[in-house]
Structures are given as structure tokens and as C-alpha cells.
Short mmCIF file of C-alpha atoms in Angstrom, two decimals:
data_model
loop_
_atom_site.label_atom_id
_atom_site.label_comp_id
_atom_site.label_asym_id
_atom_site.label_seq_id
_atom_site.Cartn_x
_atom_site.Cartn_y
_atom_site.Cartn_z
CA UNK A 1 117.10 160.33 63.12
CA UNK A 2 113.78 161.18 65.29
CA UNK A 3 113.69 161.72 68.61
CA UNK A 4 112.68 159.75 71.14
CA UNK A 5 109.18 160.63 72.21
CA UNK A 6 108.77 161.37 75.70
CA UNK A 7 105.68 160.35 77.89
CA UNK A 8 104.49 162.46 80.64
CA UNK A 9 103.86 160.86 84.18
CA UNK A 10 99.80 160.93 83.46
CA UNK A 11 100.52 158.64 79.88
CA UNK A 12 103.14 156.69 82.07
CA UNK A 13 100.12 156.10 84.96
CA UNK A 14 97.30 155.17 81.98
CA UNK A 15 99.33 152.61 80.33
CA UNK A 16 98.61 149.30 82.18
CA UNK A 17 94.46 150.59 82.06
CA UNK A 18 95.33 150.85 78.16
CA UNK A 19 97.30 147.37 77.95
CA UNK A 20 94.53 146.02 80.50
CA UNK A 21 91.20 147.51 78.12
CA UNK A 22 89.26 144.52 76.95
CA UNK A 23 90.73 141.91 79.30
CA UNK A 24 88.10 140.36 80.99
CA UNK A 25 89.35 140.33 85.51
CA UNK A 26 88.54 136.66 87.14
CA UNK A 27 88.26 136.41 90.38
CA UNK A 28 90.72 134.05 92.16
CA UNK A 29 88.89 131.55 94.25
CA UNK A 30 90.59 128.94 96.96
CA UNK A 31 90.11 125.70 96.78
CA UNK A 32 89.21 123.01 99.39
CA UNK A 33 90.85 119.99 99.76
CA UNK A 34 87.61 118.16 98.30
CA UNK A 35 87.43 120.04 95.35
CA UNK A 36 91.77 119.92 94.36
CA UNK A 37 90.81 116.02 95.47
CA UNK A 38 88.10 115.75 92.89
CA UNK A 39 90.26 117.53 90.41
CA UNK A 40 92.80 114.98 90.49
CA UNK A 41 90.71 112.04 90.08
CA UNK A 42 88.88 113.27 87.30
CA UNK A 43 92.46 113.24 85.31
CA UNK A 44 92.68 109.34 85.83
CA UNK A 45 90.62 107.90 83.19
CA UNK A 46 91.16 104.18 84.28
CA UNK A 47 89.59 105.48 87.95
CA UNK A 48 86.69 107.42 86.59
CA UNK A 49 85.81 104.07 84.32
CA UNK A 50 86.08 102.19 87.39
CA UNK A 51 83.86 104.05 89.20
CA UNK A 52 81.47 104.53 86.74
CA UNK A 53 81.55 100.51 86.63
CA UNK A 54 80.95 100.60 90.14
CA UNK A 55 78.08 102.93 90.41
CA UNK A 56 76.79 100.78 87.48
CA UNK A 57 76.93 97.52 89.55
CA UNK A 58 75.32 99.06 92.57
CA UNK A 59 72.42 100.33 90.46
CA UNK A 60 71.91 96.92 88.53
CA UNK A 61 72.00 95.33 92.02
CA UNK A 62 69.62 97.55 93.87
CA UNK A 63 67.24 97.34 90.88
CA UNK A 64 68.25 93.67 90.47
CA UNK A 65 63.94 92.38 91.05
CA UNK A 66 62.47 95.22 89.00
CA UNK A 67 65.33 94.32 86.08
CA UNK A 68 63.88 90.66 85.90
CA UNK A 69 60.32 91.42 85.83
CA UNK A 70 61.08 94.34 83.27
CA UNK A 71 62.99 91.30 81.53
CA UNK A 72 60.23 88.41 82.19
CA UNK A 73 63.00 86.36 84.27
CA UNK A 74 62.64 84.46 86.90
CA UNK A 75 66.57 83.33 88.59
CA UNK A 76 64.51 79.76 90.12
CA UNK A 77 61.93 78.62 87.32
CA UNK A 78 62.76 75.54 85.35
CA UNK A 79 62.86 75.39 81.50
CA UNK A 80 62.94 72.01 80.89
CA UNK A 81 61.90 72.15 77.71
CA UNK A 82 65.59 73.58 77.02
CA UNK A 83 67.47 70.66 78.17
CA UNK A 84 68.26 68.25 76.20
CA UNK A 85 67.31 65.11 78.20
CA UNK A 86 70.07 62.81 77.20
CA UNK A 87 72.65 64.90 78.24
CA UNK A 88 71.29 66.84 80.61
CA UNK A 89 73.07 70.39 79.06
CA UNK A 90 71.16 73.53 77.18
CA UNK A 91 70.06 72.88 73.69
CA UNK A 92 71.71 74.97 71.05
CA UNK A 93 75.08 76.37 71.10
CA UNK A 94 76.86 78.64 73.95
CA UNK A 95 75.02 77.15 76.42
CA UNK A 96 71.55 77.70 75.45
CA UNK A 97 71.87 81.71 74.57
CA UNK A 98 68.90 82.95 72.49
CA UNK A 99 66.86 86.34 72.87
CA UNK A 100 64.47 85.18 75.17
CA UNK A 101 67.72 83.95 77.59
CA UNK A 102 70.57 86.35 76.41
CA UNK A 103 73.53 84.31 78.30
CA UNK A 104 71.80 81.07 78.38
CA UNK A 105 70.64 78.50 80.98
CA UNK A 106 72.43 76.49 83.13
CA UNK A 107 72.62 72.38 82.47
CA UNK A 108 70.15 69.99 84.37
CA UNK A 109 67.45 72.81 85.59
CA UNK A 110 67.30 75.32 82.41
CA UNK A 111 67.20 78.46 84.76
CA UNK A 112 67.98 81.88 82.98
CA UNK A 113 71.66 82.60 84.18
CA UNK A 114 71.38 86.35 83.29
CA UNK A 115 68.32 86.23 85.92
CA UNK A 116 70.55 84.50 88.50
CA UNK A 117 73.43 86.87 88.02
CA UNK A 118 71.29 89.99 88.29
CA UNK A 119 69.84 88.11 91.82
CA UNK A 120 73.30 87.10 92.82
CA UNK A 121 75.09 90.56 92.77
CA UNK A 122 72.73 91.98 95.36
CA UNK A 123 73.65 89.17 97.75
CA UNK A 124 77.25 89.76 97.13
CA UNK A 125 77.25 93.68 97.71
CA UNK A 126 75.42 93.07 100.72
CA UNK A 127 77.60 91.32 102.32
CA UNK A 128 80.87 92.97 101.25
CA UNK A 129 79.39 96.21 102.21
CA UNK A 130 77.94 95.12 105.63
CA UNK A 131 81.16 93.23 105.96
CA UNK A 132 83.25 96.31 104.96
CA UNK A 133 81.09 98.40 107.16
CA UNK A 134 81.24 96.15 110.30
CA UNK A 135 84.95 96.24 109.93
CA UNK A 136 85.37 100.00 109.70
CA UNK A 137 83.50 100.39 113.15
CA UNK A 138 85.22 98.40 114.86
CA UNK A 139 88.72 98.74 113.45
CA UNK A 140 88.66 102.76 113.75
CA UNK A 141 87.49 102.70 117.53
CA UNK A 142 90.15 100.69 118.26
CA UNK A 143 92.79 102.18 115.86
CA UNK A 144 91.87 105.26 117.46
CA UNK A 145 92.15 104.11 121.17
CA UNK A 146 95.29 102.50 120.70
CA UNK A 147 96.73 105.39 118.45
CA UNK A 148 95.83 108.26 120.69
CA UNK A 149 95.94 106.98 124.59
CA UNK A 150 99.42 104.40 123.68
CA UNK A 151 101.00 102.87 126.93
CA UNK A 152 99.13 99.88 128.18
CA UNK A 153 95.91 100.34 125.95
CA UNK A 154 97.91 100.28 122.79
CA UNK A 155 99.80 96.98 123.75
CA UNK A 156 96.08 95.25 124.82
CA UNK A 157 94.46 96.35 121.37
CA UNK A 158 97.97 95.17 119.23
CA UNK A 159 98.10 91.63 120.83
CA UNK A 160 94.55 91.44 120.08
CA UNK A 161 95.20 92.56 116.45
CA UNK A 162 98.03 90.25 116.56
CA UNK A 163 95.16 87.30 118.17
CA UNK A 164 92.81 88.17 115.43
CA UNK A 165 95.44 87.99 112.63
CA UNK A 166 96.72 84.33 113.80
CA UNK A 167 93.44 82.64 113.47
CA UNK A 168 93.19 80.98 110.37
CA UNK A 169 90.02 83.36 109.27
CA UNK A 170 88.79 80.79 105.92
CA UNK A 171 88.85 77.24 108.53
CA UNK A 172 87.15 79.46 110.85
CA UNK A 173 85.04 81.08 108.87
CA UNK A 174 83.34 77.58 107.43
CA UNK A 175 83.37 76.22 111.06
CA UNK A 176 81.02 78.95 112.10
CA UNK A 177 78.59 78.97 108.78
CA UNK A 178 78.06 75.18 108.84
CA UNK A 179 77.26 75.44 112.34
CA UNK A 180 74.84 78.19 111.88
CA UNK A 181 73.20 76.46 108.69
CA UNK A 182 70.03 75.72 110.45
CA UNK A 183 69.01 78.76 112.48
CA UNK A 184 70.22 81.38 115.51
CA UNK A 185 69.11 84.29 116.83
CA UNK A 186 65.73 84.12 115.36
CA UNK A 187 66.77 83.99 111.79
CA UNK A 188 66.76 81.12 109.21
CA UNK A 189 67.10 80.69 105.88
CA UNK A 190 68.49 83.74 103.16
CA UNK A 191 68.89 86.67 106.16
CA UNK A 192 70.36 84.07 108.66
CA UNK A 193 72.99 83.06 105.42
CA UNK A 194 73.45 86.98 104.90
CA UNK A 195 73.71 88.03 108.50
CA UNK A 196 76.31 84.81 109.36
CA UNK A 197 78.75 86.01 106.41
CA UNK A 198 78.71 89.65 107.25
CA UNK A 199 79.31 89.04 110.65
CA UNK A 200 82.00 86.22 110.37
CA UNK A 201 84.02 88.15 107.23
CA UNK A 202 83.64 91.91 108.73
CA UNK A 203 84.37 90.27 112.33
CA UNK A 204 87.57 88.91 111.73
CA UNK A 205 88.77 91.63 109.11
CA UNK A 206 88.61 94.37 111.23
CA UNK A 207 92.42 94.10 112.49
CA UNK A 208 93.28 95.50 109.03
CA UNK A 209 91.65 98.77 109.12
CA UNK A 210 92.82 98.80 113.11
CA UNK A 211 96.42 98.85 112.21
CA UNK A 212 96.46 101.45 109.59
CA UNK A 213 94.04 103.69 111.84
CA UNK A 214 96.54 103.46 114.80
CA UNK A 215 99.23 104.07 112.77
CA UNK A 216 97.73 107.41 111.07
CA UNK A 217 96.63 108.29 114.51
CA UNK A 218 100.41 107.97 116.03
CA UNK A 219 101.23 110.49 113.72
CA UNK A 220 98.76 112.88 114.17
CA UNK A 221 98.66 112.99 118.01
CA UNK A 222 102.04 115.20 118.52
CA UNK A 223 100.68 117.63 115.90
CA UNK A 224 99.71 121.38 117.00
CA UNK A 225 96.03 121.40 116.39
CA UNK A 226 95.62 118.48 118.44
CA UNK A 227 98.23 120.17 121.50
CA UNK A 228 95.64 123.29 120.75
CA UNK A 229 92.44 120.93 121.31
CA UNK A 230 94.06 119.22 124.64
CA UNK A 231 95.22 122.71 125.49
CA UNK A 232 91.62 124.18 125.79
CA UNK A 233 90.48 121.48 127.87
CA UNK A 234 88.99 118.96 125.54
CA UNK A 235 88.53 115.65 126.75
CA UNK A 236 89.75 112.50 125.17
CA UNK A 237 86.44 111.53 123.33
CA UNK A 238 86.18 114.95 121.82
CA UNK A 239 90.06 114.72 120.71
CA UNK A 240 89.24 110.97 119.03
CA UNK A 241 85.94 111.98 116.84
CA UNK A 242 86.09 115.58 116.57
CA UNK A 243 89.93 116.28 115.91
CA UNK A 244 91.64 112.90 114.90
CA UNK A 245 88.62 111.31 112.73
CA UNK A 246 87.87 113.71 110.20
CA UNK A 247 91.32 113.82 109.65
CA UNK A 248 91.66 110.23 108.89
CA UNK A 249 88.42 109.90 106.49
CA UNK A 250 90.47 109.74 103.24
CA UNK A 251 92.70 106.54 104.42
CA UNK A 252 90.04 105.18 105.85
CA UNK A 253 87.67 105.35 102.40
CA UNK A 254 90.59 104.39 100.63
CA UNK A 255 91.18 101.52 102.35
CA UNK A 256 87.43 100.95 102.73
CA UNK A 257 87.13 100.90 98.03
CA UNK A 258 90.24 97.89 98.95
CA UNK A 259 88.30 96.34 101.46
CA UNK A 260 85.16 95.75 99.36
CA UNK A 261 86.24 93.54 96.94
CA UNK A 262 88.18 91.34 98.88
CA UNK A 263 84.65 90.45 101.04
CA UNK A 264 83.21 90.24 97.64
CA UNK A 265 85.87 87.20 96.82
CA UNK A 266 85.31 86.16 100.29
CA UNK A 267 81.80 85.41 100.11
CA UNK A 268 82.22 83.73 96.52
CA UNK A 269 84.17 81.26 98.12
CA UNK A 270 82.27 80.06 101.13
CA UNK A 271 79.61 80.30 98.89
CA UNK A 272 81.90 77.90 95.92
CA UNK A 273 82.70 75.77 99.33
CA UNK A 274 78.92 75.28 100.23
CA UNK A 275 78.54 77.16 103.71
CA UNK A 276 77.95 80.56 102.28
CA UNK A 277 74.39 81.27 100.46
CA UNK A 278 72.48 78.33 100.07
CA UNK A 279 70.08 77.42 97.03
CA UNK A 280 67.76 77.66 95.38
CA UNK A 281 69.18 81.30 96.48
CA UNK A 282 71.64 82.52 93.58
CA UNK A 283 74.46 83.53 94.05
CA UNK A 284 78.06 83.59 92.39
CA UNK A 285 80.25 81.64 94.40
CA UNK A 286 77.19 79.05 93.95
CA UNK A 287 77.05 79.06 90.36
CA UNK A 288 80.75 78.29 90.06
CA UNK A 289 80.22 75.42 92.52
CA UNK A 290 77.29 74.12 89.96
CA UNK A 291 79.42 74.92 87.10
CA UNK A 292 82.44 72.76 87.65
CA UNK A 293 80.54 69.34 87.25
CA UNK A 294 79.88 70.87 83.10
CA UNK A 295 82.68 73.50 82.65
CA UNK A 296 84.53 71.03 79.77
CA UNK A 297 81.36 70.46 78.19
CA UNK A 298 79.49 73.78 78.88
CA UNK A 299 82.28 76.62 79.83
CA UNK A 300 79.58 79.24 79.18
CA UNK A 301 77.90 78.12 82.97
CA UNK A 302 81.41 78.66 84.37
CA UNK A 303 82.32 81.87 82.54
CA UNK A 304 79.56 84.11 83.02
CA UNK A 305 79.53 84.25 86.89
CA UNK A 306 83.43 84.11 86.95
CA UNK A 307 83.28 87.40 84.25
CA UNK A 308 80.82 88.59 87.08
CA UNK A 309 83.49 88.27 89.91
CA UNK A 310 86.38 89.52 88.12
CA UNK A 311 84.35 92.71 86.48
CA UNK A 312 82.96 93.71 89.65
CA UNK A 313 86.52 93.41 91.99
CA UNK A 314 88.38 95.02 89.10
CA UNK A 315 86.31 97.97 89.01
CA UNK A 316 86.50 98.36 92.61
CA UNK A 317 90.42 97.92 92.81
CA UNK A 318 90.53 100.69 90.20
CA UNK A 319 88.10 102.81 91.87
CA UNK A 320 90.63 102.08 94.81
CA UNK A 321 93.71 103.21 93.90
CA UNK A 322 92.52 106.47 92.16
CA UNK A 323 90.86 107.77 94.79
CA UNK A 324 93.96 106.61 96.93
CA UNK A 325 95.79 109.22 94.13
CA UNK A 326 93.77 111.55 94.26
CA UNK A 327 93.25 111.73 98.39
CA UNK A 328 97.35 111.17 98.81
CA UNK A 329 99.37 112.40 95.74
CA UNK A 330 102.24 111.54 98.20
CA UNK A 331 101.86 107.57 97.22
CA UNK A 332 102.07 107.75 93.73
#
């Protein structure tokens, strides 16, 4: 039997170098909350589709004019030539679709429906985001306020929540846009239809993003940093944006992905109802109100702008609730 060989206290002291030899040393870096954020979303594959959808949509819209001159469309010329004039529909199958008119043209006019989709998805992302947008201002001031000073101010800015919430917002909202139809404030025509919806669907939406602001705010209020910030003489203003507001961004864009495609259904509709965008201005909700005199002899008019509606909110609504996910693992 050998013996045991012994080490001296030098070997002993070399040993992790030796076991260490080769091994390349990373450095450990922290992470902010942005970047362990940004990790987490990536792992959701349904979000990241969604928002690549989404950046997609906002691209096609903001490029929507160049895209139909690159194309050769045109969302208001007439092709009569393509209507039969006994029936009044497209001639050929699937609505009309050929390689000069890739999804067709509508009945009666002949107008290029992929041109009229690519005009009517700017309209509709205008006004969801400057809906969304109007919304968010005012919601978060007075989420804040109420959240933050409580007592009396808090009750006045709930009952007016509560005021806001009673009315019924779609009766309203068609009251208002048939009145306006003809001109106010200087405007008429497209930016008067445009600047009506925004301000009528982010107007009376804004109660919404209120409530969850107050809410987020009641619970951040008591906390230390905020005692700290009061502590060292900081006024009430200062508290509100520069302590209590960046810590509500991630509920608030959250909500705000939510928010988006509901104005985007909004808008369809009072546009479907006729007191929303007016022709010979395309836009979805108008395209489904043309479409339902021809969808059970010509579905193809009724299912492109529909597949338009339903891709687009869908996208969002994923977009949505990953970042929701990723911002607040806690609601998963």
C-alpha cells in the first residue's frame, strides 16, 4: 500500500490558480429594471410577434401615401370598367382580385380596396393614439391629485370619475359628432372628423386610466422614499412628477398598449354608424358600413376591412399583456 502523498502549504495555496488556469473571469454586471424588463419579454414569443405586428402597422400607416403611389393606387378613383353593370358587383371571382388590384374592388364604384385599407389605417391610429394620448393626460393628473392629496380632493375627482363613467359614452358620443358634422372651431371636413373623435373618445375615457393611477398612487404615498422627499422639504408638485410618476410609467404604458385598441374599435363604429369619418374619406368602420348592403353576394368587401380590425387590435392586445408580464411578473 503507498502512502498518502502529502502537500505542503505553498501546493495547498496554488491549487485553486491551477484548477482556475484557462478559465476565462466575467465580470458580473447589475442589471436595471429596463434591461431584466426587456429580458422577460423577449421570452414571450406570442408578445414579440405582436409587437412586431404592431410596429409593422404603424410603419404601413405612416407610409400609407408613398405605399399607393409606389403601388399606382388611388383609395377614391373609379374603375368602372370593373363593374359589371347589371349587377353592380366586381367582375371576376373574389371580388374583383387580380394583380393590378391584389384584394379587389369594392361593388358599385370599382375603387382598389387594398388602396383604401392602406388610407384607412392612418385615420384609425390617429385617432386611437390621440385618443389614448388625450386620456393619459388627463387621467394621470387627476389619478395623481386624488391619489396623493386624499381627503376632500380625492372624493371631488371620484364622483367625477363616477359622473364620467354613468354617461352613456356611445349615445353621447354620436350626439356630439352629428352635431359637429358641418364645422367648429375653424375646422371642416377630414381634420374637423379627426379632431371631433379624438376629443369625444379620449374625453370621456379618461376615468379609466384615473382610477388605476389613484389607486397605484395610494399605495405608493406611505412608502419611505416618498416620507424622504416630503422630509427634505419638497413641495407637492415635485412629490407628484418627480417621485410618484416615474414610478407609475410601467402601469400606465401597460394600460396605455390596452387602451389603444379599444379607441381603434371605437372609431370603427361611429365610423360603421355614419358620424365618424365621412367619405369619400376611407376608412374601416366605413367600409363595413358599405359592405353590408353586398356581404351575401360579395363577402370579400366585408372581410378584408374586418381582417383589418381584428389583425390590428389583436396585435395590440398581445403586445399588451406581454409587456404587462414583463413590467409586473407579479400578475401572471
Amino acid at each position: 500500500m503507498t502512502a498518502p502523498i502529502e502537500t505542503t502549504g505553498s501546493q495547498a495555496e496554488a491549487q485553486p490558480e491551477a484548477v482556475l488556469e484557462g478559465v476565462e473571469a466575467k465580470k458580473i454586471e447589475g442589471r436595471s429594471l429596463g434591461q431584466i424588463a426587456w429580458t422577460r419579454f423577449k421570452r414571450d414569443k406570442v408578445a414579440v410577434a405582436g409587437g412586431v405586428i404592431v410596429v409593422l402597422l404603424i410603419l404601413i400607416a405612416a407610409l400609407s401615401r408613398p405605399l399607393q403611389a409606389m403601388l399606382g393606387l388611388d383609395p377614391n378613383t373609379f374603375n368602372q370598367d370593373l363593374i359589371d353593370a347589371n349587377t353592380s358587383l366586381p367582375k371576376g371571382d373574389f371580388g374583383g382580385m387580380s394583380w393590378d388590384h391584389p384584394l379587389g374592388v369594392d361593388p358599385k364604384f370599382g375603387r382598389d380596396i387594398l388602396a383604401r385599407i392602406l388610407e384607412g389605417s392612418w385615420v384609425s391610429l390617429v385617432v386611437a393614439f390621440g385618443a389614448t394620448i388625450l386620456s393619459n393626460a388627463i387621467g394621470v393628473v387627476l389619478g395623481l391629485v386624488a391619489g396623493y392629496y386624499g381627503g376632500r380632493v380625492d372624493t371631488i375627482v371620484s364622483r367625477l370619475m363616477d359622473t364620467f363613467l354613468a354617461f352613456p359614452l356611445l349615445l353621447f358620443a354620436i350626439a356630439i359628432s352629428a352635431t359637429l358634422q358641418g364645422g367648429a372651431f375653424g375646422l371642416k371636413g377630414l381634420p374637423l372628423h379627426i379632431s371631433v373623435l379624438i376629443f369625444v373618445i379620449g374625453f370621456f375615457n379618461w376615468p379609466y386610466m384615473g382610477r388605476i393611477v389613484r389607486g397605484q398612487t395610494l399605495a405608493l404615498r406611505e412608502r419611505e422614499f416618498i416620507d424622504a422627499s416630503r422630509g427634505m422639504g419638497a413641495g407637492g408638485p415635485y412629490v407628484l412628477f418627480k417621485e410618484l410618476l416615474p414610478n407609475l410609467v410601467a402601469p400606465i404604458i401597460v394600460y396605455s398598449t390596452l387602451l389603444i385598441p379599444t379607441n381603434i374599435i371605437f372609431e370603427a363604429s361611429l365610423s360603421f354608424l355614419g358620424v365618424g369619418i365621412q367619405p369619400p374619406q376611407a376608412s374601416w368602420g366605413g367600409m363595413l358600413n358599405d359592405a353590408v348592403d353586398y356581404f351575401q353576394v360579395d363577402p370579400q368587401y366585408m372581410i378584408v376591412p374586418g381582417l383589418a380590425i381584428f389583425i390590428t387590435v389583436l396585435a395590440f392586445n398581445l403586445l399588451g399583456d406581454g409587456l404587462r408580464d414583463a413590467l409586473d411578473p407579479r400578475s401572471r
